[in-house]
Coordinates of C-alpha atoms (C1' of nucleotides) in Angstrom, one line a residue:
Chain A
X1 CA 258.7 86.0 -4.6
X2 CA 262.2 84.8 -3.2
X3 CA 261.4 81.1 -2.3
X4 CA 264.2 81.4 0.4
X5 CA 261.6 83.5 1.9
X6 CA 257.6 81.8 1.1
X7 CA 256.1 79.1 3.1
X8 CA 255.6 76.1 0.3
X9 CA 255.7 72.8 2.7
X10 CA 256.2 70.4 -0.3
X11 CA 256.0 67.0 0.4
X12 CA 258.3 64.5 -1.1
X13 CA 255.8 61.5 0.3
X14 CA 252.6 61.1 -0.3
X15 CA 249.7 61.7 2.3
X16 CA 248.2 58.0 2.5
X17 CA 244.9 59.6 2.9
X18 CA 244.5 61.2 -0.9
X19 CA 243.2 58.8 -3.4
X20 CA 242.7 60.8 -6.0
X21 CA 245.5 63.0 -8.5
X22 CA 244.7 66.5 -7.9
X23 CA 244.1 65.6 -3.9
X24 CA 247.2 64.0 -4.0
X25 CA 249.2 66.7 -5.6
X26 CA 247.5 69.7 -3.8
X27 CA 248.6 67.9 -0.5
X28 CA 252.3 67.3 -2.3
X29 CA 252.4 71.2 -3.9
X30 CA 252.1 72.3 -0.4
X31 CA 248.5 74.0 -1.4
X32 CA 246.9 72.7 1.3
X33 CA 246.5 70.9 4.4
X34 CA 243.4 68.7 6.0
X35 CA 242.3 70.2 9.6
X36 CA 239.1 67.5 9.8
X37 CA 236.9 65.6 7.6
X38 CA 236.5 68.1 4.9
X39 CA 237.8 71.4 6.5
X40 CA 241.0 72.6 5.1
X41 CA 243.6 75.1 5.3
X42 CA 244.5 76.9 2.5
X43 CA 248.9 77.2 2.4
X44 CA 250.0 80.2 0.4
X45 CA 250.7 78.6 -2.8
X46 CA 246.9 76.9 -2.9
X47 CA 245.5 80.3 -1.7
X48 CA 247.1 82.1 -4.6
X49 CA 245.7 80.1 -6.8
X50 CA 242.0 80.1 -5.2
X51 CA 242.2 83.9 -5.5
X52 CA 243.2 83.7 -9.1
X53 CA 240.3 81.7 -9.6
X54 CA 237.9 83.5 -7.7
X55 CA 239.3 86.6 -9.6
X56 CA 238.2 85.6 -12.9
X57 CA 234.9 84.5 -11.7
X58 CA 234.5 88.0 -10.5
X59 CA 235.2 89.5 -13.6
X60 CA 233.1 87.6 -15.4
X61 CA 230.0 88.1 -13.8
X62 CA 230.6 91.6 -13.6
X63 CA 231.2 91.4 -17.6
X64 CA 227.6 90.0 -17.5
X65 CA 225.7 92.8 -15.1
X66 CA 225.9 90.8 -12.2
X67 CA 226.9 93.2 -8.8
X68 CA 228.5 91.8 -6.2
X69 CA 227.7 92.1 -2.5
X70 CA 228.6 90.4 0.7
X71 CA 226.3 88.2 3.3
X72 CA 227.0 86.4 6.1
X73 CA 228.1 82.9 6.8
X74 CA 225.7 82.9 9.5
X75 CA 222.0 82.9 9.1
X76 CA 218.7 83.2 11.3
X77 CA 216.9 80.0 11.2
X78 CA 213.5 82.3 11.0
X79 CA 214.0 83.1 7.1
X80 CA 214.5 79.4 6.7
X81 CA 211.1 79.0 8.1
X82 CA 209.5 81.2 6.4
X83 CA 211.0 79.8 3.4
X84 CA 210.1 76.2 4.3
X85 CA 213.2 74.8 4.3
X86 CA 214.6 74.8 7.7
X87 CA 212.8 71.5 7.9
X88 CA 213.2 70.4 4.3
X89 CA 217.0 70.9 4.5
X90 CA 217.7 68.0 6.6
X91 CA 221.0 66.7 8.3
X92 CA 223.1 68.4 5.9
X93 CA 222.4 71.8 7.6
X94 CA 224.9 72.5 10.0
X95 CA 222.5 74.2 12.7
X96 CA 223.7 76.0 15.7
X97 CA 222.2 78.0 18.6
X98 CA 223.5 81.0 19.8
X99 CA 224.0 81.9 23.7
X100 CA 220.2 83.0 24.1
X101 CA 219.0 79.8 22.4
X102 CA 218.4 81.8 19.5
X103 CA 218.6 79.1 16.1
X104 CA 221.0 80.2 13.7
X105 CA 222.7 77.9 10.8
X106 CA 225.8 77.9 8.8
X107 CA 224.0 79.1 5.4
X108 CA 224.4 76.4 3.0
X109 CA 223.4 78.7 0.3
X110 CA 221.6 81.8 0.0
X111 CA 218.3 82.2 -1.5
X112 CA 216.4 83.2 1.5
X113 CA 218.7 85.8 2.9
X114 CA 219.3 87.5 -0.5
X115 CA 215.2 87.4 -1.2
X116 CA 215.0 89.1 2.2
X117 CA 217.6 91.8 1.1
X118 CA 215.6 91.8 -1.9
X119 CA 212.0 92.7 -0.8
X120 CA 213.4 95.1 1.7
X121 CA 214.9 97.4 -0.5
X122 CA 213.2 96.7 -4.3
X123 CA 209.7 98.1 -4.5
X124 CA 209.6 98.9 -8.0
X125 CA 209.4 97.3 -11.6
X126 CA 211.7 100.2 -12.9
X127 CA 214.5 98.6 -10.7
X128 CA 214.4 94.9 -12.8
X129 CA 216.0 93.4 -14.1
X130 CA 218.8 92.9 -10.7
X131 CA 221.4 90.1 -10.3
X132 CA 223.2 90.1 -7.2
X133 CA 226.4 87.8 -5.7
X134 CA 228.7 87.0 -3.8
X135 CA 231.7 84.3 -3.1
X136 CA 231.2 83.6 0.4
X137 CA 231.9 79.9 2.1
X138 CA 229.3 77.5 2.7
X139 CA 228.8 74.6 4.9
X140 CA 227.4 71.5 3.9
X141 CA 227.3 68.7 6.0
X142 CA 228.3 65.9 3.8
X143 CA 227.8 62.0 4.6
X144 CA 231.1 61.9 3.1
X145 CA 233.5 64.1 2.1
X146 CA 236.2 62.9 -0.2
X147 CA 238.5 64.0 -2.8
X148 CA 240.0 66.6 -0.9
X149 CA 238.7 70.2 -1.8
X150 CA 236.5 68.6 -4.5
X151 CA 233.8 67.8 -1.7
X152 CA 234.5 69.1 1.6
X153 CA 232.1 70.4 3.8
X154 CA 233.3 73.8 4.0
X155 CA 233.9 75.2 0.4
X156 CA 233.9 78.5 -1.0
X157 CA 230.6 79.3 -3.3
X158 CA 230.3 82.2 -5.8
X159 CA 226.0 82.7 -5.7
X160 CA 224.8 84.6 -7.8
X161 CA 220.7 85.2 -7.7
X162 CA 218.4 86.6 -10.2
X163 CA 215.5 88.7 -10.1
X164 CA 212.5 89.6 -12.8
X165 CA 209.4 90.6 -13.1
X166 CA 208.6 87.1 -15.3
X167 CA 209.2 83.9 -16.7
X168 CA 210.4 85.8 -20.3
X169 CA 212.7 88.1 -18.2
X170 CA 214.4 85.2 -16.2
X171 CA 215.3 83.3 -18.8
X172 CA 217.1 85.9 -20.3
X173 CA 219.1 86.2 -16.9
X174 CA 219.6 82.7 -17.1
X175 CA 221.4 82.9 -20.6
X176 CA 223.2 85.6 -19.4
X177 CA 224.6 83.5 -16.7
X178 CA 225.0 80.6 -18.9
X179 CA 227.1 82.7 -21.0
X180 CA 229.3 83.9 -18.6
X181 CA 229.8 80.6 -17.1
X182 CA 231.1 79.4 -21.0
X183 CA 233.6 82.0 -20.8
X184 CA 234.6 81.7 -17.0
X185 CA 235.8 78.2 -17.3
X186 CA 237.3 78.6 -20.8
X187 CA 239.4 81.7 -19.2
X188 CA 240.6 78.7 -16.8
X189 CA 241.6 76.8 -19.7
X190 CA 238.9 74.2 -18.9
X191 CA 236.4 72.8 -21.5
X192 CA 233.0 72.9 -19.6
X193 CA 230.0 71.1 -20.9
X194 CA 226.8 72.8 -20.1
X195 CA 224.0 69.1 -19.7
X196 CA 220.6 69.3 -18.6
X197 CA 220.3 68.3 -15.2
X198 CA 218.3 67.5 -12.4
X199 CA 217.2 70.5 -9.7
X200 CA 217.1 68.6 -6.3
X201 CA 216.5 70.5 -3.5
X202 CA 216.4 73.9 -4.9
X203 CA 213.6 73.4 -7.3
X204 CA 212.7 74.3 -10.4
X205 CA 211.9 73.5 -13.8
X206 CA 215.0 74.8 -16.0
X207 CA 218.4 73.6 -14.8
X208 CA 222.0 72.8 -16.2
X209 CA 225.2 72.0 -14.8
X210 CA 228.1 72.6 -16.2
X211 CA 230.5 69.5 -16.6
X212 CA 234.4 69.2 -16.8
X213 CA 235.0 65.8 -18.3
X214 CA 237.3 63.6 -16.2
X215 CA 238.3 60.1 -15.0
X216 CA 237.8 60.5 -11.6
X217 CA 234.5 62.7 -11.8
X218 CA 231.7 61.8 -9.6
X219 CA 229.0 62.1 -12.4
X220 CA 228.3 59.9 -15.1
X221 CA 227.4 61.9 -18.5
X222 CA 226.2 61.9 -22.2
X223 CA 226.7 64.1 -24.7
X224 CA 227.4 64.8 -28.3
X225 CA 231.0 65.4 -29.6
X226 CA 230.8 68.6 -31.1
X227 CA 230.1 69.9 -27.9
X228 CA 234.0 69.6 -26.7
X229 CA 234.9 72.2 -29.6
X230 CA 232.2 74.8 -29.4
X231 CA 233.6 78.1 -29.6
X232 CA 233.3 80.5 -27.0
X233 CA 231.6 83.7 -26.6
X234 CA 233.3 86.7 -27.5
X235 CA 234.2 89.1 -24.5
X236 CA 232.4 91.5 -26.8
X237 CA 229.3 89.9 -26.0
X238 CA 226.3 92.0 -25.3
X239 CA 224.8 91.1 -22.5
X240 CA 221.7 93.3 -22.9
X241 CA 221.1 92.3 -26.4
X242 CA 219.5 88.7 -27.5
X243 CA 221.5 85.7 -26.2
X244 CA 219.6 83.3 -27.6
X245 CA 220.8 82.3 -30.6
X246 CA 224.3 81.0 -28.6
X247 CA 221.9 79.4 -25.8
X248 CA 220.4 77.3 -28.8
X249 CA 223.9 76.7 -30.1
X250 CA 224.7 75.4 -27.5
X251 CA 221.4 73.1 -25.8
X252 CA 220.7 71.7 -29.9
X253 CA 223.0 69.2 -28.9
X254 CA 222.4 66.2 -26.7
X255 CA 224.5 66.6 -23.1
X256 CA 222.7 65.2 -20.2
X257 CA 224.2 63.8 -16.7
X258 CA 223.0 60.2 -15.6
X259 CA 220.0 61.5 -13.6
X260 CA 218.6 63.0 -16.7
X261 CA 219.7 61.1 -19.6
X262 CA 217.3 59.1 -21.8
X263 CA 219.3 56.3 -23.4
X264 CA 216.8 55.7 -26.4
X265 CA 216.9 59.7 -27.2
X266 CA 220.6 60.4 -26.6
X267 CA 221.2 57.1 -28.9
X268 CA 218.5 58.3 -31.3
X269 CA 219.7 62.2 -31.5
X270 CA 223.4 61.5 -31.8
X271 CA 225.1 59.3 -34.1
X272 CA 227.1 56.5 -32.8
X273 CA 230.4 57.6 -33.6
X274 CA 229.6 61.2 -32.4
X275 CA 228.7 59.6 -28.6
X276 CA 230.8 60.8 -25.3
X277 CA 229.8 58.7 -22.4
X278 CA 232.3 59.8 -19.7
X279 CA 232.7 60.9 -16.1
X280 CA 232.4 64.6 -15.1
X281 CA 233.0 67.2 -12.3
X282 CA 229.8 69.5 -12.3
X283 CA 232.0 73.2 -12.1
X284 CA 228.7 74.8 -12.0
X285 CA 224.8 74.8 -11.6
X286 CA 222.7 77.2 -12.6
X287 CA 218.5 77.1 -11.8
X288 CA 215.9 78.8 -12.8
X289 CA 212.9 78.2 -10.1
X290 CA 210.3 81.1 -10.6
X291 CA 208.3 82.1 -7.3
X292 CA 209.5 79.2 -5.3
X293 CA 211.1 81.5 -2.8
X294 CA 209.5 84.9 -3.3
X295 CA 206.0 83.7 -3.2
X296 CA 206.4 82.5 0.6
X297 CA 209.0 84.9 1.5
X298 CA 206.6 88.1 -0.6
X299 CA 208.9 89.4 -2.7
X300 CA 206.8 91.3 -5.1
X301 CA 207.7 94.8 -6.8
X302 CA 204.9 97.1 -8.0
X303 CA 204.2 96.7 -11.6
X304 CA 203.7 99.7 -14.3
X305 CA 199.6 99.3 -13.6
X306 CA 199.9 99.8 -9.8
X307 CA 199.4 96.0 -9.2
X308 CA 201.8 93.5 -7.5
X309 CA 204.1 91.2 -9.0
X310 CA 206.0 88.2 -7.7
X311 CA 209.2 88.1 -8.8
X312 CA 211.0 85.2 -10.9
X313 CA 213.8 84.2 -9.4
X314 CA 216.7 82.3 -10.5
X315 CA 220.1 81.0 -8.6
X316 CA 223.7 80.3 -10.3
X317 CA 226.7 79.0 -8.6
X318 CA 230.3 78.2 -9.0
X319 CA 232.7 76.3 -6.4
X320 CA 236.5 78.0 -6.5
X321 CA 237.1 75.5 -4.2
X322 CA 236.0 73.1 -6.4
X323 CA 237.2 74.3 -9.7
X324 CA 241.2 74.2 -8.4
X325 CA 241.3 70.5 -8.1
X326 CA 239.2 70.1 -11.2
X327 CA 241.9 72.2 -13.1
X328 CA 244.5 69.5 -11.7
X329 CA 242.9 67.0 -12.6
X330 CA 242.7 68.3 -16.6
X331 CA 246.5 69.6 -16.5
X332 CA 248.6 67.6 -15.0
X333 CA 251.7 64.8 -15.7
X334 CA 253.2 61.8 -13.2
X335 CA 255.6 64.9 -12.0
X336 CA 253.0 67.0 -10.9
X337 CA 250.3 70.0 -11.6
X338 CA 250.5 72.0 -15.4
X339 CA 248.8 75.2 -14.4
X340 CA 247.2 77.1 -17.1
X341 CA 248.8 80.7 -17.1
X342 CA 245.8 82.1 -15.9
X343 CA 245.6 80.5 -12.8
X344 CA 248.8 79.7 -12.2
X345 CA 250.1 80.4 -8.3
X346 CA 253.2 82.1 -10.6
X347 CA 253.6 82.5 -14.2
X348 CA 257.0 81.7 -14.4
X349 CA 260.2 80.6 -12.2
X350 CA 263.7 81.5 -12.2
X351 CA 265.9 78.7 -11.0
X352 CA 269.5 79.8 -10.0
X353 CA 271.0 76.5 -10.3
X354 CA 274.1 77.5 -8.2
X355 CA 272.7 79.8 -5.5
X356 CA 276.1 79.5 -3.3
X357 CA 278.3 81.4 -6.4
X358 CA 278.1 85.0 -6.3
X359 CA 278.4 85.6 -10.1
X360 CA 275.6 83.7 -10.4
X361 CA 273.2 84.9 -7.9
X362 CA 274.5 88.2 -8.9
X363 CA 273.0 87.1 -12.7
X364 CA 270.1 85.6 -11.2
X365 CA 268.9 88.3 -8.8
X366 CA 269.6 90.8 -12.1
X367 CA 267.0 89.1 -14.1
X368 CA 264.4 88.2 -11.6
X369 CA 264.5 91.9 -10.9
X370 CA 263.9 92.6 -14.7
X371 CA 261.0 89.8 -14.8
X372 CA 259.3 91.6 -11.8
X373 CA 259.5 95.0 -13.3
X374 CA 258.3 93.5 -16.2
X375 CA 255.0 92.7 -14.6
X376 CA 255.6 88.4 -14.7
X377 CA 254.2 87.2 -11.6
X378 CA 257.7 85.3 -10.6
X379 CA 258.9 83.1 -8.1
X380 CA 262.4 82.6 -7.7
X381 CA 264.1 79.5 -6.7
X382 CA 267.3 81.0 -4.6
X383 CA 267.5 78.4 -2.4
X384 CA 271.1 77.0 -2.2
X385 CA 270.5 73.5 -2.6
X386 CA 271.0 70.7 -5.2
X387 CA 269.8 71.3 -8.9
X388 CA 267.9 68.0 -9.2
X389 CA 265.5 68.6 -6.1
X390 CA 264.7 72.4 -7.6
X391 CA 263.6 71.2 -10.7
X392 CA 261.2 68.8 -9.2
X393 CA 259.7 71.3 -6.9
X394 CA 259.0 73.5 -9.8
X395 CA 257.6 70.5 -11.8
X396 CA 255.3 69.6 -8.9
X397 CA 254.3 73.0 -8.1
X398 CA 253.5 73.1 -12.3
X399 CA 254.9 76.7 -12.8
X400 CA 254.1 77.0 -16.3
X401 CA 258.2 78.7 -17.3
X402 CA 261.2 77.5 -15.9
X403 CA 264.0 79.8 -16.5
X404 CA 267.1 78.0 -15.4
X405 CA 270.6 79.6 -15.1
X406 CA 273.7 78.4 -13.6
X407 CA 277.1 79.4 -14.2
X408 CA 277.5 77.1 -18.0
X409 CA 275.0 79.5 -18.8
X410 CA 276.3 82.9 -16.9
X411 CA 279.9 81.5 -19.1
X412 CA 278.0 81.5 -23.0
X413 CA 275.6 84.4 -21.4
X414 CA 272.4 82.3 -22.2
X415 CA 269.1 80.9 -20.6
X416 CA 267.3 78.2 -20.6
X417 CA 263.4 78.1 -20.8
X418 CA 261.4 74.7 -20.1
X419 CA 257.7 75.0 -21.3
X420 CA 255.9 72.8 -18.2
X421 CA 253.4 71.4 -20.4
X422 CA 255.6 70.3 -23.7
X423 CA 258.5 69.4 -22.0
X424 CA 260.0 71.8 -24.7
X425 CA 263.6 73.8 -23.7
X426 CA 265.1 76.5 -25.8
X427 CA 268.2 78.9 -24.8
X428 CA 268.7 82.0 -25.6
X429 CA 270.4 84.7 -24.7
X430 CA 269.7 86.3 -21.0
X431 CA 269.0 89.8 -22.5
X432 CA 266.1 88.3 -24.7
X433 CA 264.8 86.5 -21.8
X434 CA 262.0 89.1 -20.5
X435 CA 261.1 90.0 -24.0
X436 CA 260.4 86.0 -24.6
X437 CA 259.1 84.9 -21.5
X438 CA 256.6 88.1 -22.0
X439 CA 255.9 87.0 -25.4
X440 CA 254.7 83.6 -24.3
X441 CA 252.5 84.2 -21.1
X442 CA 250.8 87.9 -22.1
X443 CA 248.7 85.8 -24.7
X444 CA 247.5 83.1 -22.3
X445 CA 246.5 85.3 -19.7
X446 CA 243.3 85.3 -21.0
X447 CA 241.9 88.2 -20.2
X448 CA 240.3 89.1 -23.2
X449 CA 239.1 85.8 -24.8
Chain B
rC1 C1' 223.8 55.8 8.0
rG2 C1' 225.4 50.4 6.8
rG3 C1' 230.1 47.6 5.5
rA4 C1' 235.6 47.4 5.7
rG5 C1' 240.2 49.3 7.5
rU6 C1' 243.9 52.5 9.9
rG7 C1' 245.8 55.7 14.3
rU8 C1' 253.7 54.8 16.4
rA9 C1' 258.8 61.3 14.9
rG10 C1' 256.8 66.8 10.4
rC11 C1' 255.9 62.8 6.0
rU12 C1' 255.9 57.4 4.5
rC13 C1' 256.1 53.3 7.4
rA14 C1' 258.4 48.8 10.5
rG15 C1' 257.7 46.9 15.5
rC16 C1' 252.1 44.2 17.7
rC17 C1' 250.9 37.7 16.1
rU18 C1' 254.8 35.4 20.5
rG19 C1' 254.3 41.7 26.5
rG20 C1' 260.6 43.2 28.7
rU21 C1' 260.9 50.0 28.6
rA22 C1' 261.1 53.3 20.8
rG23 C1' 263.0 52.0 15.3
rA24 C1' 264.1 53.0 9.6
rG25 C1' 264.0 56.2 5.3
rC26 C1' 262.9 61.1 4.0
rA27 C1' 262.6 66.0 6.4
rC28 C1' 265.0 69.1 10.4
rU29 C1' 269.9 71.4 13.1
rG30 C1' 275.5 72.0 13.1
rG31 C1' 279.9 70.9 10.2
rU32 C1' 282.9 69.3 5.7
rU33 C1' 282.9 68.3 0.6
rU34 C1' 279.5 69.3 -3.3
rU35 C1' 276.0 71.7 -7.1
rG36 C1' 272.7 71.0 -15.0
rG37 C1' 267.2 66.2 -12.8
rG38 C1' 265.2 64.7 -5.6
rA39 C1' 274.2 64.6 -3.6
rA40 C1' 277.9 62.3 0.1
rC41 C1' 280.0 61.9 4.8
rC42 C1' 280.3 63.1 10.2
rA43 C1' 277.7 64.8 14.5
rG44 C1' 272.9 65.9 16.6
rG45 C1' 267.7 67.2 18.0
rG46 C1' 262.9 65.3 17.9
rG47 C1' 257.8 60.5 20.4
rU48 C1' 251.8 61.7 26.6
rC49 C1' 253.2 54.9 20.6
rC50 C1' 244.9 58.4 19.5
rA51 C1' 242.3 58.5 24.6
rA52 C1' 240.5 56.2 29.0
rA53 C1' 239.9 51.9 31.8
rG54 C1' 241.4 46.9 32.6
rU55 C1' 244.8 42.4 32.8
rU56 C1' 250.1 42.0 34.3
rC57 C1' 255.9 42.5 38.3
rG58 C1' 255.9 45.0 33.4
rA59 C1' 251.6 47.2 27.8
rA60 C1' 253.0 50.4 21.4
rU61 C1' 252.0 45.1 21.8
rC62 C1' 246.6 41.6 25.2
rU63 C1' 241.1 43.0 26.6
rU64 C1' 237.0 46.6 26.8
rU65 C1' 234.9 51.3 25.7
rG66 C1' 235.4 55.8 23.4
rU67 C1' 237.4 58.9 19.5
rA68 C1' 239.6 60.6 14.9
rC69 C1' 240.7 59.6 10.0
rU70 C1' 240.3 56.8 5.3
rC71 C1' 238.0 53.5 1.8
rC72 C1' 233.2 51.0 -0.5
rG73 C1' 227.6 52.0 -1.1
rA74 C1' 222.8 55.5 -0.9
rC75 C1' 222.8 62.1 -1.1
rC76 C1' 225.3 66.8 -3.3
rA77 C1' 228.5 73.3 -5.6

RNA sequence: CGGAGUGUAGCUCAGCCUGGUAGAGCACUGGUUUUGGGAACCAGGGGUCCAAAGUUCGAAUCUUUGUACUCCGACCA
């Protein structure tokens, strides 16, 4: 992408409202913009991003046997009675009535309308175990949004919901789940801390949320050490085999938020110099809450005998929405955002330091044709403006390569690299430059960790 | 929902106390010189001063009522 020719508003001030880093530098990057108390645009830098995100959430859910599917934003208030909730949900609902007085709602979430797809279509035990989601945006009508996309009202929710015919069955889907969840944030670069946690509204009696540790989290947590360097699971996971053993890996060590946490056990289970007590960003919550919904709503298949079963049920969602200013606030420095190359709005830029000489745009527009063809997802800074200001746009924006060539370099016939997150430079010469630049970002795509 | 604060150019803000007809920096447009860490100069464009009502000869400025946004607390992916 010719940044002569992409919409990136940077902003050289900052916004007075943003309070917080990532906020403040996904207003600056030009990634988004604030239409109302927690309802925002997303610009086509922020976008790219969201999609990246959403992207690898996608895949690995689909690595875990979970099928995706679409529903509305809109939803009937009548399965919310039937459910119970259309009462229950309270103020933060955002209801609405429709031009025959009809009550509808912005969904929130999804468990009735997917229970009603559900019973509808599933009769039989021979069709468990299923897993269904979707990303679709939810509405939730905070007291108080804040922190930019961290809490806004209108956010963008990957749901997945699971269904089996028992308790023994669910809980496998939940460690499925829980697994994939491990490996979606550690493809994002993040280190995600799976605590015990409380269920609130959605019920249940086996719950945890998934915490990225951070200053300005809005969650205060515990947990054991170790926990930060647990290895991942493989991408040659089996799903359909026994997952236990990493589930127990994982949950043998103490990690509870501050609803949860027992001060006596969590000082009594981990030693004293093995003790986090931080803030977090929950990434992720994952439930599993039986019959709560298919008992009212009747979702039953028939069992091998003839007879009915209730199905277990169990819900599991991630906020994209969420997760990008969480990744800011992990990677970032006072000049702006370090994008991890897997989510990065573009894996690398070329600056052409001196876009008004013709030798060397005619170097520039050489190589970033190379880089394309190459398959490195480029931008390219041909703007014909001062060096100073294009080298803090592509700090801000936290590209993680900088290849920068003016005409001292089209002279010796080298290139410079920056690394983003070092600082590091090296030069080399132009030829080598795809075959390097390649070199460093195929490895941290993380597709395969 | 309680408490506090702010709405003036695209952004950051000054002007308000003490009423007299709209300002700065950055950004933007044209031009000249520039070009390795946010360049310089010249010329220019851009504002229902959040809204309504009131006081006044006269309101960005004073009064009232709305409204939007932000921050602090209790709820949440």
């Amino acid at each position: 992408m010719r940044l002569s020719q992409y919409f990136l508003p940077v902003l050289r001030d900052v916004p007075k409202e943003a309070e917080i880093v990532s906020h403040r530098l996904m207003l600056r990057a030009g990634m988004v913009r604030q239409q109302a108390s927690g309802l925002y645009s997303w610009l086509p830098l922020g976008y790219k991003v969201l999609m990246k995100v959403q992207k690898i959430i996608e895949e690995e859910q689909n690595r875990s046997g979970a099928i995706q599917l679409l529903m509305p934003t809109i939803q009937s208030a009548d399965l919310w009675r039937e459910s119970g909730r259309y009462d229950a949900y309270g103020k933060e609902m955002l209801r609405i009535e429709d031009r025959h007085e009809r009550d509808f709602l912005y969904g929130p979430t999804n468990e009735e309308m997917i229970t009603d797809i559900f019973r509808t279509y599933v009769k039989s035990y021979k069709d468990l175990p299923l897993n269904l989601y979707h990303i679709q945006w939810k509405f939730r009508d905070e007291i108080r949004p804040r922190f930019g996309t961290m809490r806004s009202r209108e956010f963008l929710m990957k749901d997945a919901y699971s269904f089996d015919l028992d308790k023994d069955s669910a809980v496998k889907a939940y460690q499925r789940m829980f697994v994939a969840y491990l490996r979606t944030y550690a493809r994002m670069g993040l280190t995600a801390i799976p605590m015990r946690a409380d269920t609130g509204p959605i019920g249940g009696d086996l719950s945890h949320e998934f915490i990225v540790l951070a200053d300005t989290g809005e969650s205060e947590v515990f947990c054991h050490k170790d926990l930060l360097e647990k290895p991942i699971p493989a991408p040659g996971t089996d799903f359909r085999g026994d997952l236990s053993p990493i589930i127990d890996d994982w949950t043998s060590l103490y990690a509870a938020t501050e609803e949860m946490v027992n001060t006596a056990e969590f000082e009594a289970e981990v030693p004293a110099e093995k003790r986090v007590s931080a803030r977090g960003i929950e990434v992720g919550h994952i439930f599993y809450f039986g019959t709560k919904y298919s008992e009212p709503m009747k979702a039953t298949v028939t069992g091998p005998d003839g007879k009915e079963i209730t199905v277990h049920m169990g819900s599991y969602g991630i906020g994209p929405t969420r997760l990008v200013p969480a990744i800011i606030e992990a990677f970032h420095d006072d000049d702006g955002i370090i994008w991890p190359v897997s989510v990065a709005p573009f894996e690398a830029v070329l600056i052409n330091l001196k876009a008004g000489d013709a030798d060397c745009t005619a170097a520039c527009d050489a190589l970033y044709g190379e880089l394309n063809a190459a398959g490195i997802d480029m931008l390219y800074d041909d703007r014909d403006q001062g060096a100073g200001g294009k080298f803090a746009t592509a700090d801000l924006i936290g590209i993680p390569y900088q290849l920068i060539l003016g005409p001292r370099g089209i002279k010796s016939g080298e290139v410079e690299i920056k690394h983003r997150q070092s600082g590091e430079r090296e030069t080399l010469p132009i030829g080598d430059a795809v075959a390097r630049i390649t070199g460093l970002i195929e490895p941290q795509r993380r597709t395969d960790i």
